[in-house]
Tab-separated table of C-alpha atoms in Angstrom:
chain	number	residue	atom	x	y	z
A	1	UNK	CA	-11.637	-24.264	-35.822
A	2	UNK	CA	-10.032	-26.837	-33.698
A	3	UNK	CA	-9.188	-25.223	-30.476
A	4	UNK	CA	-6.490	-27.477	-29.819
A	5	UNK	CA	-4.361	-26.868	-32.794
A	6	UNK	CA	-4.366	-23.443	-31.548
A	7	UNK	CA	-3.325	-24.558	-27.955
A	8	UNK	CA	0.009	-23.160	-26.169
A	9	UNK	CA	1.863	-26.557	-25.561
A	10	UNK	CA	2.950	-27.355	-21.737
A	11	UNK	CA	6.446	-26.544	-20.930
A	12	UNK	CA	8.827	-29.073	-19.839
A	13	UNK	CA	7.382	-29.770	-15.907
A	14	UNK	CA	8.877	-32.693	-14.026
A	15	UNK	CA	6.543	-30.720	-11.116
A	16	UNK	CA	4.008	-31.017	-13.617
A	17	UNK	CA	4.748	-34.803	-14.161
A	18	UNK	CA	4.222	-35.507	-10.502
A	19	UNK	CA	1.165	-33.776	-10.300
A	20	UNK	CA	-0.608	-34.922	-13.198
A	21	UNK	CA	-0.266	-38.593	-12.321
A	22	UNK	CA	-0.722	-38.262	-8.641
A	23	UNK	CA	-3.958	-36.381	-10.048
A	24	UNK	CA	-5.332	-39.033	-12.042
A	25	UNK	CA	-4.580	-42.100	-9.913
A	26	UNK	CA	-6.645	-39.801	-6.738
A	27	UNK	CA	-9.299	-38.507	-8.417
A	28	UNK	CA	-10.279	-41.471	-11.564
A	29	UNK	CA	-11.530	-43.820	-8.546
A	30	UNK	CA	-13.486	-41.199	-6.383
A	31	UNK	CA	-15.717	-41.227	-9.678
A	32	UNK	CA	-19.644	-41.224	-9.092
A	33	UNK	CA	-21.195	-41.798	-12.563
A	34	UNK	CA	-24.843	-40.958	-10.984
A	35	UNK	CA	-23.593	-37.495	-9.424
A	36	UNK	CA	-21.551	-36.840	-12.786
A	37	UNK	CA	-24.620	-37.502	-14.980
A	38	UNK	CA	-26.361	-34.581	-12.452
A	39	UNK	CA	-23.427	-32.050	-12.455
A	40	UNK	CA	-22.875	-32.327	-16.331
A	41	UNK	CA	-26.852	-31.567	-16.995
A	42	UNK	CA	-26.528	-28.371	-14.074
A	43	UNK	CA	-23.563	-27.794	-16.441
A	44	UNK	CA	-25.232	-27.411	-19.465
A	45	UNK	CA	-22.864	-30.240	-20.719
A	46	UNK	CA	-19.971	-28.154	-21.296
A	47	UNK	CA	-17.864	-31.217	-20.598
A	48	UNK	CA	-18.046	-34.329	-18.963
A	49	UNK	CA	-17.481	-34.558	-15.055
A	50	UNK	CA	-16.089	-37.398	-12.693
A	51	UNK	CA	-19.262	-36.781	-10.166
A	52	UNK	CA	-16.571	-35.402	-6.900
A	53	UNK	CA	-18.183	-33.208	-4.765
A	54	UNK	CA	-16.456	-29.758	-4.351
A	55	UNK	CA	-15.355	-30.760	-0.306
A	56	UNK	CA	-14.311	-34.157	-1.285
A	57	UNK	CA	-12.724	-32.917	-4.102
A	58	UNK	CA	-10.772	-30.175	-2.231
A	59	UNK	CA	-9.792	-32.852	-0.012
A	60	UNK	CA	-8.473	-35.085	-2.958
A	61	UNK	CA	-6.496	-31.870	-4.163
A	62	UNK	CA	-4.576	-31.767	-0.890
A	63	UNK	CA	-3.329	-35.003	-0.948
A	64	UNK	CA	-2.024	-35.063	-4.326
A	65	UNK	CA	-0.389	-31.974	-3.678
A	66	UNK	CA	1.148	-33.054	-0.429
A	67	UNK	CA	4.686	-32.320	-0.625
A	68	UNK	CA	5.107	-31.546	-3.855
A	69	UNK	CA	6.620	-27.467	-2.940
A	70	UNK	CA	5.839	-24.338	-4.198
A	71	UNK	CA	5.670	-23.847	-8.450
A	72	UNK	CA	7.440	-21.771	-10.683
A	73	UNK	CA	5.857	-20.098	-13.612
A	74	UNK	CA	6.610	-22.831	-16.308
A	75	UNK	CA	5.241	-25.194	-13.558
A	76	UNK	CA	1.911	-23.422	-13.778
A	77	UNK	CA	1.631	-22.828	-17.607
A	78	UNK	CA	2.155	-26.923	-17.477
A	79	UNK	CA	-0.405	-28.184	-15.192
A	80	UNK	CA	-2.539	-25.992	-15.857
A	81	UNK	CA	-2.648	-26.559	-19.693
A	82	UNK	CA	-2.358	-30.248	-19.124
A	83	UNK	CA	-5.690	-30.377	-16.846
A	84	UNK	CA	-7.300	-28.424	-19.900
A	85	UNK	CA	-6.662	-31.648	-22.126
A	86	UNK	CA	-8.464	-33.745	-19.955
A	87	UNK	CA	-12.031	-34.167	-20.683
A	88	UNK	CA	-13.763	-34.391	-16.995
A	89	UNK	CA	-14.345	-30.801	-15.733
A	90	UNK	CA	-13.185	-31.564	-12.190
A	91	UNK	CA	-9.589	-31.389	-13.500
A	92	UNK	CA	-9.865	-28.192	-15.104
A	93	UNK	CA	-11.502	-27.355	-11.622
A	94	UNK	CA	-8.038	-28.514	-9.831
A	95	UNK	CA	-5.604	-26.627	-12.458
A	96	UNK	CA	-8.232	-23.646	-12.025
A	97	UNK	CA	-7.753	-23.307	-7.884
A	98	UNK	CA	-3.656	-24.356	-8.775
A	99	UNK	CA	-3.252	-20.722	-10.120
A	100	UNK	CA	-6.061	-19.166	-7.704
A	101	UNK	CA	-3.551	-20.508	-5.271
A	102	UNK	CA	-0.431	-19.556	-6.734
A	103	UNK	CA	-0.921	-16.745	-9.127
A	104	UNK	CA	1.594	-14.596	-7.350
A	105	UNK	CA	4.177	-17.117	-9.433
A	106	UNK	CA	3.120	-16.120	-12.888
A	107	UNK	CA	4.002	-12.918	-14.322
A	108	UNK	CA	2.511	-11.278	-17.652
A	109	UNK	CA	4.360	-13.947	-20.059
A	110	UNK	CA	1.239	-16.042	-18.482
A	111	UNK	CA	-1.517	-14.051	-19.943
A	112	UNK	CA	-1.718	-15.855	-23.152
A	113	UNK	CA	-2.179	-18.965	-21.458
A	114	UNK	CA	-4.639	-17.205	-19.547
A	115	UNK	CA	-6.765	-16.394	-22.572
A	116	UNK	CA	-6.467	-19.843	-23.713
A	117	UNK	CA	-8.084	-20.983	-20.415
A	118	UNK	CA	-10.995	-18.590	-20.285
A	119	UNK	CA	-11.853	-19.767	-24.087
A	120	UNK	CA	-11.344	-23.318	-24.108
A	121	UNK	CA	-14.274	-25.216	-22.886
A	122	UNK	CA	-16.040	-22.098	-21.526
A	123	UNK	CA	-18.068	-21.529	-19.187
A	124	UNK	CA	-18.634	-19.690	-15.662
A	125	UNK	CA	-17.732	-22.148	-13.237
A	126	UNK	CA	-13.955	-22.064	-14.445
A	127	UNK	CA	-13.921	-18.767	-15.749
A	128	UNK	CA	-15.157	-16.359	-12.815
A	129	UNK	CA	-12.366	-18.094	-11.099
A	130	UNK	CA	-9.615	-17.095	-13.132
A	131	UNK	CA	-10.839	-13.776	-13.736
A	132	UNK	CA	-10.996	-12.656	-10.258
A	133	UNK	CA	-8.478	-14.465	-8.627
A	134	UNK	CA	-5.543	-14.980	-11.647
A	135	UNK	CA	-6.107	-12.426	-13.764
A	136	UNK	CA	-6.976	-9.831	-11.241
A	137	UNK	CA	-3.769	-10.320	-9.552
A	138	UNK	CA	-1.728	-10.154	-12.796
A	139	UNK	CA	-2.730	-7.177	-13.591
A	140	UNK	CA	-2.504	-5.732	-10.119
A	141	UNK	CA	0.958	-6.976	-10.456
A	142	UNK	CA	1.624	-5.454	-13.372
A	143	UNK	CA	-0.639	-2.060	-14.265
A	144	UNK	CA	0.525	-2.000	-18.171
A	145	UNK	CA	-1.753	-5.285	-18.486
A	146	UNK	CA	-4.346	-3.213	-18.357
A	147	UNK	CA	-4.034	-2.873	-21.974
A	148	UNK	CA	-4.738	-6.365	-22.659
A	149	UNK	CA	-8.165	-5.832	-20.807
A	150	UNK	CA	-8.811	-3.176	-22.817
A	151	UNK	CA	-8.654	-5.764	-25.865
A	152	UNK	CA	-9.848	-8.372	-23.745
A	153	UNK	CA	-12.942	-6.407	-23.662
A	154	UNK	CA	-13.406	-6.190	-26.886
A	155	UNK	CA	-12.368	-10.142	-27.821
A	156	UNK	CA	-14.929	-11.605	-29.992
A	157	UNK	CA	-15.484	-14.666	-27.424
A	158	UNK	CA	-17.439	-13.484	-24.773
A	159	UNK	CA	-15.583	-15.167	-22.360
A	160	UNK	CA	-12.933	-13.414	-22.781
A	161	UNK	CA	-14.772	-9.882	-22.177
A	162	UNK	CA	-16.465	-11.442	-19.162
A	163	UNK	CA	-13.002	-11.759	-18.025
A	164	UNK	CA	-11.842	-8.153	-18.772
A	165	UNK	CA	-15.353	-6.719	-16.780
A	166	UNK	CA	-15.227	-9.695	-13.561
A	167	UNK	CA	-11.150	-8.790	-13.221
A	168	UNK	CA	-11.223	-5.727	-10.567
A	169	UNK	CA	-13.660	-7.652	-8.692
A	170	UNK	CA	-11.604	-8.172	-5.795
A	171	UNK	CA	-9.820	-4.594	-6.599
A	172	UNK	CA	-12.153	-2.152	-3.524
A	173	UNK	CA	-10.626	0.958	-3.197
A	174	UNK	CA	-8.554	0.139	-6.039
A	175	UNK	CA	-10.618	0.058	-8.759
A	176	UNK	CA	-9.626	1.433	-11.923
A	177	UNK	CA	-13.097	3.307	-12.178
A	178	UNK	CA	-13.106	4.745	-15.963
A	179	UNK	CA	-12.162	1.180	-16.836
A	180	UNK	CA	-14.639	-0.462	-14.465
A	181	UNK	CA	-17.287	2.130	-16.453
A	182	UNK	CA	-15.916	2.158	-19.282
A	183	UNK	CA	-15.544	-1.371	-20.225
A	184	UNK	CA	-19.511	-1.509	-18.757
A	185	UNK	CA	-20.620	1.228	-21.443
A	186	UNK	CA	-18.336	-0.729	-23.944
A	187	UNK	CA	-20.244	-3.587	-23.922
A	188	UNK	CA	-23.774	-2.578	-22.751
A	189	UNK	CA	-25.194	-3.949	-25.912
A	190	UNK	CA	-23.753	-7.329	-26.045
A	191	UNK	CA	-26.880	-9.870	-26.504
A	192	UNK	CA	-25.508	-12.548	-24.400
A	193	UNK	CA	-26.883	-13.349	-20.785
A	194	UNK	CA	-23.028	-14.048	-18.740
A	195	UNK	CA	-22.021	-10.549	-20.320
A	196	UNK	CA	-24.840	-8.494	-19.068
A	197	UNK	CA	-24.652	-10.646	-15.870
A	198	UNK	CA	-21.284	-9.418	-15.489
A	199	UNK	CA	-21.590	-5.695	-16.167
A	200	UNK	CA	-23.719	-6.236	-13.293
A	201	UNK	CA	-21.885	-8.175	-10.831
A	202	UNK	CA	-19.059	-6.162	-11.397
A	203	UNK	CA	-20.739	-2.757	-10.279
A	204	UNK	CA	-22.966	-4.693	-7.796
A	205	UNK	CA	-19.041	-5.510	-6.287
A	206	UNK	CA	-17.983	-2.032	-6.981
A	207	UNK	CA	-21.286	-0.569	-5.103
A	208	UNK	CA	-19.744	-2.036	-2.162
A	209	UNK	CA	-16.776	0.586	-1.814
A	210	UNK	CA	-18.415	3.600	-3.367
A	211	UNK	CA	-22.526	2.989	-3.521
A	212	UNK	CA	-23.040	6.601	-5.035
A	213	UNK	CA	-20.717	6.593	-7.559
A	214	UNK	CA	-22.240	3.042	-8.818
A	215	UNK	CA	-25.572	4.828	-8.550
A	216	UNK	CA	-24.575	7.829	-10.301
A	217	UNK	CA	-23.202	5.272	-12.754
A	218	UNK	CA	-26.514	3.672	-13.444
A	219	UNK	CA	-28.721	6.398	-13.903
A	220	UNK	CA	-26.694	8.232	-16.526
A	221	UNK	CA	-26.060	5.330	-18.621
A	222	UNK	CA	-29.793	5.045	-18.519
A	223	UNK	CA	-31.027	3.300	-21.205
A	224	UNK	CA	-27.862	2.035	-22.168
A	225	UNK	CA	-27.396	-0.186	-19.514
A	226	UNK	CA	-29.489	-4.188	-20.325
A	227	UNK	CA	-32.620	-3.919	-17.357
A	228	UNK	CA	-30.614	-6.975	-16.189
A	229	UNK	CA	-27.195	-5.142	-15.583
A	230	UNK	CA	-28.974	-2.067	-13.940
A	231	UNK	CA	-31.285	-4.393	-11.701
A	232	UNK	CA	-28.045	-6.994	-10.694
A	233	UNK	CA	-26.102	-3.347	-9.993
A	234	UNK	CA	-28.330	-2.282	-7.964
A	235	UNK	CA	-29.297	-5.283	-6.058
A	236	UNK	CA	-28.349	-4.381	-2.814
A	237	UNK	CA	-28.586	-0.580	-2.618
């Protein structure tokens, strides 16, 4: 399959426009080919990388977006998609803080171009990101998207049910807890390493704001529960 045949294409974005060259012509010459040689290898070569250092490249971020206002939704959907195409990861990192930043703009119409995010070029550096601080928020925004985490959950890329489980991370006393539970249970079994981590982190998070109920969690899921999820949720009890 060709992800990007499947893509959602960027909305008309003059914002967008602006951004995306100012973003090119800033970061293309703070390039470091030794640094992006390292990061790519820590990376597991999911993609390529431009070798910026997160502070310098924070630093870069500000001055492209000097003056350029606050977005709209469409403005959003745009960069962000656009910084997808791009093949160096520290763009995708840039479009990834955009929303962090402004995910108050978007409203549920943006959840499909969340999904396309969290399952194009995977992997946990962009996607614990958006789950926590974009898709979190969305929902919080807007309770009936809970029911695309419940199928979230369930998505056959595991990126995608990461998502659904790291989402209430940032939720405290908020926490839907029969989803938070639930959605843990759901996928106890999965064989993959970044879904048992997150059944983990997410109680571990959870354990925070109500230690016995994560505890009482654990031990009747007993067996059920990967060693590695019961041992990351109960890391700090």
């Amino acid at each position: 399959m060709n992800p990007a045949a499947d893509a959602p294409v960027p909305p008309d974005s003059t914002l967008a426009d602006t951004v995306l060259e100012r973003l090119v012509a800033v970061y293309a010459p703070a390039a470091d080919p030794v640094r992006a040689e390292g990061a790519a290898a820590y990376m597991k070569h999911v993609a390529p990388f431009l070798g910026i250092p997160t502070p310098e490249r924070r630093a870069l971020s500000r001055t492209v977006l000097a003056g350029t206002g606050r977005p709209v939704e469409a403005d959003c959907t745009a960069i962000a998609l656009r910084c997808w195409r791009l093949p160096e990861r520290e763009y995708q990192y840039f479009a990834a803080d955009y929303l962090r930043r402004y995910a108050g703009r978007c409203t549920s119409g943006f959840l499909p171009v969340l999904h396309h995010l969290v399952t194009t070029v995977p992997w946990w550096d962009t996607v614990d990101v958006l789950a926590a601080h974009v898709a979190g928020p969305l929902v919080a925004a807007d309770p009936a998207l809970a029911r695309e985490m419940d199928r979230w959950i369930d998505d056959p890329s595991l990126w995608a049910a990461r998502t659904a489980l790291l989402h209430q991370l940032r939720y405290r006393e908020a926490t839907d807890t029969d989803r938070l539970f639930g959605y843990c249970l759901r996928r106890a079994d999965h064989p993959d390493f970044f879904v048992r981590k997150a059944i983990g982190w997410a109680l571990r998070e959870y354990a925070k704001t109500d230690p016995a109920a994560v505890r009482d969690f654990v031990a009747g899921a007993g067996n059920r529960l990967s060693p590695l999820s019961a041992r990351e949720a109960l890391k700090n009890l």
